[in-house]
PDB file of C-alpha atoms in Angstrom:
ATOM      1  CA  MET A  16       1.997  -7.341  14.905  1.00  0.00           C
ATOM      2  CA  GLU A  17       2.153  -4.995  17.843  1.00  0.00           C
ATOM      3  CA  GLU A  18       5.307  -3.028  16.167  1.00  0.00           C
ATOM      4  CA  ILE A  19       3.312  -2.551  13.009  1.00  0.00           C
ATOM      5  CA  TYR A  20       0.419  -1.198  14.876  1.00  0.00           C
ATOM      6  CA  GLU A  21       2.596   1.318  16.816  1.00  0.00           C
ATOM      7  CA  ALA A  22       4.243   2.683  13.883  1.00  0.00           C
ATOM      8  CA  ALA A  23       0.832   2.938  12.133  1.00  0.00           C
ATOM      9  CA  ARG A  24      -0.629   4.709  15.083  1.00  0.00           C
ATOM     10  CA  GLN A  25       2.084   7.177  14.942  1.00  0.00           C
ATOM     11  CA  ALA A  26       1.481   8.060  11.198  1.00  0.00           C
ATOM     12  CA  ALA A  27      -2.328   7.860  11.275  1.00  0.00           C
ATOM     13  CA  PRO A  28      -4.475  10.968  11.516  1.00  0.00           C
ATOM     14  CA  SER A  29      -5.673  11.745  15.237  1.00  0.00           C
ATOM     15  CA  GLY A  30      -9.169  10.330  16.006  1.00  0.00           C
ATOM     16  CA  THR A  31      -8.456   6.947  14.032  1.00  0.00           C
ATOM     17  CA  ASP A  32     -10.616   3.990  15.003  1.00  0.00           C
ATOM     18  CA  GLU A  33      -7.957   1.872  16.596  1.00  0.00           C
ATOM     19  CA  THR A  34      -9.888  -1.479  16.048  1.00  0.00           C
ATOM     20  CA  LEU A  35      -9.933  -0.582  12.357  1.00  0.00           C
ATOM     21  CA  LEU A  36      -6.258   0.353  12.310  1.00  0.00           C
ATOM     22  CA  LYS A  37      -5.302  -3.014  14.057  1.00  0.00           C
ATOM     23  CA  ARG A  38      -7.268  -4.968  11.527  1.00  0.00           C
ATOM     24  CA  LEU A  39      -5.691  -2.903   8.636  1.00  0.00           C
ATOM     25  CA  CYS A  40      -2.310  -3.664  10.179  1.00  0.00           C
ATOM     26  CA  GLU A  41      -3.142  -7.413   9.860  1.00  0.00           C
ATOM     27  CA  ILE A  42      -4.268  -7.245   6.371  1.00  0.00           C
ATOM     28  CA  ALA A  43      -1.225  -5.300   5.393  1.00  0.00           C
ATOM     29  CA  ALA A  44       1.192  -7.669   6.927  1.00  0.00           C
ATOM     30  CA  ALA A  45      -0.449 -10.515   5.368  1.00  0.00           C
ATOM     31  CA  GLN A  46      -0.447  -8.912   1.913  1.00  0.00           C
ATOM     32  CA  TRP A  47       3.259  -8.039   2.082  1.00  0.00           C
ATOM     33  CA  GLU A  48       4.027 -11.658   3.523  1.00  0.00           C
ATOM     34  CA  ALA A  49       2.236 -13.376   0.484  1.00  0.00           C
ATOM     35  CA  ARG A  50       4.306 -11.101  -2.109  1.00  0.00           C
ATOM     36  CA  LEU A  51       7.678 -11.873  -0.432  1.00  0.00           C
ATOM     37  CA  LYS A  52      10.217 -13.665  -2.936  1.00  0.00           C
ATOM     38  CA  ASP A  53      10.665 -17.331  -2.216  1.00  0.00           C
ATOM     39  CA  GLY A  54      13.014 -17.965   0.649  1.00  0.00           C
ATOM     40  CA  VAL A  55      12.538 -14.471   2.058  1.00  0.00           C
ATOM     41  CA  THR A  56      10.716 -13.892   5.475  1.00  0.00           C
ATOM     42  CA  ALA A  57       9.539 -10.897   6.922  1.00  0.00           C
ATOM     43  CA  GLU A  58      11.938 -11.302   9.573  1.00  0.00           C
ATOM     44  CA  ASP A  59      14.625 -10.919   6.975  1.00  0.00           C
ATOM     45  CA  CYS A  60      13.403  -7.352   6.146  1.00  0.00           C
ATOM     46  CA  ARG A  61      11.953  -6.557   9.448  1.00  0.00           C
ATOM     47  CA  THR A  62      12.530  -2.778   9.404  1.00  0.00           C
ATOM     48  CA  VAL A  63      11.402  -2.345   5.978  1.00  0.00           C
ATOM     49  CA  PHE A  64       8.533  -4.835   6.415  1.00  0.00           C
ATOM     50  CA  VAL A  65       7.316  -2.908   9.822  1.00  0.00           C
ATOM     51  CA  CYS A  66       7.276   0.395   7.944  1.00  0.00           C
ATOM     52  CA  ALA A  67       5.609  -0.699   4.661  1.00  0.00           C
ATOM     53  CA  ALA A  68       3.017  -2.547   6.411  1.00  0.00           C
ATOM     54  CA  ALA A  69       2.172   0.322   8.814  1.00  0.00           C
ATOM     55  CA  TRP A  70       2.146   2.566   5.933  1.00  0.00           C
ATOM     56  CA  MET A  71      -0.181   0.493   3.822  1.00  0.00           C
ATOM     57  CA  ALA A  72      -2.611   0.288   6.968  1.00  0.00           C
ATOM     58  CA  VAL A  73      -2.674   4.054   7.024  1.00  0.00           C
ATOM     59  CA  VAL A  74      -3.355   4.295   3.395  1.00  0.00           C
ATOM     60  CA  GLY A  75      -6.426   2.058   4.098  1.00  0.00           C
ATOM     61  CA  ILE A  76      -7.490   4.574   6.695  1.00  0.00           C
ATOM     62  CA  TYR A  77      -7.242   7.503   4.311  1.00  0.00           C
ATOM     63  CA  ALA A  78      -9.041   5.367   1.597  1.00  0.00           C
ATOM     64  CA  GLN A  79     -11.808   4.761   4.064  1.00  0.00           C
ATOM     65  CA  LYS A  80     -12.269   8.246   4.868  1.00  0.00           C
ATOM     66  CA  SER A  81     -12.296   9.885   1.449  1.00  0.00           C
ATOM     67  CA  VAL A  82     -12.295   8.762  -2.069  1.00  0.00           C
ATOM     68  CA  THR A  83     -11.044  12.346  -2.973  1.00  0.00           C
ATOM     69  CA  GLY A  84      -7.596  11.220  -2.088  1.00  0.00           C
ATOM     70  CA  TRP A  85      -7.166   9.073  -5.099  1.00  0.00           C
ATOM     71  CA  ASN A  86      -6.958  12.004  -7.737  1.00  0.00           C
ATOM     72  CA  ILE A  87      -9.908  11.066  -9.898  1.00  0.00           C
ATOM     73  CA  GLU A  88      -9.489  12.831 -12.991  1.00  0.00           C
ATOM     74  CA  SER A  89     -12.891  11.972 -14.746  1.00  0.00           C
ATOM     75  CA  PHE A  90     -15.837   9.980 -13.767  1.00  0.00           C
ATOM     76  CA  THR A  91     -18.738   8.728 -16.349  1.00  0.00           C
ATOM     77  CA  VAL A  92     -22.100   7.078 -15.146  1.00  0.00           C
ATOM     78  CA  GLY A  93     -23.169   5.685 -18.536  1.00  0.00           C
ATOM     79  CA  ASP A  94     -21.115   2.490 -19.223  1.00  0.00           C
ATOM     80  CA  VAL A  95     -19.301   3.398 -15.890  1.00  0.00           C
ATOM     81  CA  SER A  96     -15.725   4.576 -16.454  1.00  0.00           C
ATOM     82  CA  VAL A  97     -13.350   6.097 -13.713  1.00  0.00           C
ATOM     83  CA  LYS A  98     -10.057   7.491 -14.698  1.00  0.00           C
ATOM     84  CA  THR A  99      -7.322   8.320 -12.081  1.00  0.00           C
ATOM     85  CA  THR A 100      -3.890   9.810 -12.344  1.00  0.00           C
ATOM     86  CA  GLY A 101      -1.019   7.067 -12.605  1.00  0.00           C
ATOM     87  CA  LEU A 102       1.152   6.537  -9.846  1.00  0.00           C
ATOM     88  CA  GLU A 103       4.177   7.309 -12.196  1.00  0.00           C
ATOM     89  CA  ASN A 104       4.201  11.056 -11.476  1.00  0.00           C
ATOM     90  CA  THR A 105       4.670  11.621  -7.925  1.00  0.00           C
ATOM     91  CA  SER A 106       4.131  15.354  -8.077  1.00  0.00           C
ATOM     92  CA  GLN A 107       0.245  14.519  -8.796  1.00  0.00           C
ATOM     93  CA  MET A 108      -0.129  12.145  -5.965  1.00  0.00           C
ATOM     94  CA  SER A 109      -1.975  12.707  -2.818  1.00  0.00           C
ATOM     95  CA  ALA A 110      -0.460  12.092   0.279  1.00  0.00           C
ATOM     96  CA  PRO A 111      -1.961   8.348   0.739  1.00  0.00           C
ATOM     97  CA  GLN A 112      -0.741   7.463  -2.919  1.00  0.00           C
ATOM     98  CA  LYS A 113       2.750   8.762  -1.931  1.00  0.00           C
ATOM     99  CA  LEU A 114       2.721   6.682   1.014  1.00  0.00           C
ATOM    100  CA  GLU A 115       1.551   3.746  -0.811  1.00  0.00           C
ATOM    101  CA  TRP A 116       4.347   4.190  -3.502  1.00  0.00           C
ATOM    102  CA  GLN A 117       6.846   4.596  -0.899  1.00  0.00           C
ATOM    103  CA  ALA A 118       5.951   1.484   0.967  1.00  0.00           C
ATOM    104  CA  ARG A 119       5.968  -0.494  -2.618  1.00  0.00           C
ATOM    105  CA  MET A 120       9.344   0.970  -3.262  1.00  0.00           C
ATOM    106  CA  LEU A 121      10.755  -0.088   0.322  1.00  0.00           C
ATOM    107  CA  MET A 122       9.620  -3.696  -0.174  1.00  0.00           C
ATOM    108  CA  ARG A 123      10.454  -3.732  -3.958  1.00  0.00           C
ATOM    109  CA  PRO A 124      13.915  -5.729  -3.443  1.00  0.00           C
ATOM    110  CA  PHE A 125      12.185  -8.366  -1.202  1.00  0.00           C
ATOM    111  CA  CYS A 126       8.856  -8.889  -3.351  1.00  0.00           C
ATOM    112  CA  ARG A 127       8.199 -10.777  -6.302  1.00  0.00           C
ATOM    113  CA  PRO A 128       7.752  -8.437  -9.365  1.00  0.00           C
ATOM    114  CA  GLU A 129       4.297  -7.224  -9.788  1.00  0.00           C
ATOM    115  CA  GLY A 130       2.336  -6.341 -12.992  1.00  0.00           C
ATOM    116  CA  PHE A 131       3.295  -7.327 -16.348  1.00  0.00           C
ATOM    117  CA  ALA A 132       5.888  -9.893 -17.196  1.00  0.00           C
ATOM    118  CA  PHE A 133       6.816 -12.267 -19.956  1.00  0.00           C
ATOM    119  CA  VAL A 134       6.484 -15.782 -18.950  1.00  0.00           C
ATOM    120  CA  GLY A 135       7.617 -18.652 -21.351  1.00  0.00           C
ATOM    121  CA  VAL A 136       7.932 -16.299 -24.214  1.00  0.00           C
ATOM    122  CA  ARG A 137      10.866 -17.182 -26.418  1.00  0.00           C
ATOM    123  CA  GLY A 138      12.783 -14.265 -28.134  1.00  0.00           C
TER     124      GLY A 138
END
């Protein structure tokens, strides 16, 4: 865990609350571990795992500091609706979004697929 924290500390903005950053590192590591494919451990992909967990912790710091970093395109109050830009177009991403996207791409080979999947559908 210390290795993840040290990597996150180097990437985090100056003045970051160390206690919060350590907690976010623990959470990020636990989230990535939960997503690993069966038979894959954090140790199997240690370098990538440390980097991805550190980056996700830093994303948490930015999210805590500012909602504007998430590229909100529109916001409606009546019947509440918030529209943000998608993660497909990296040119429109904020720095925290790019960091999150990069972490996901790093871990992609080691994690179970996310999002939509056909399960038990016969062709």
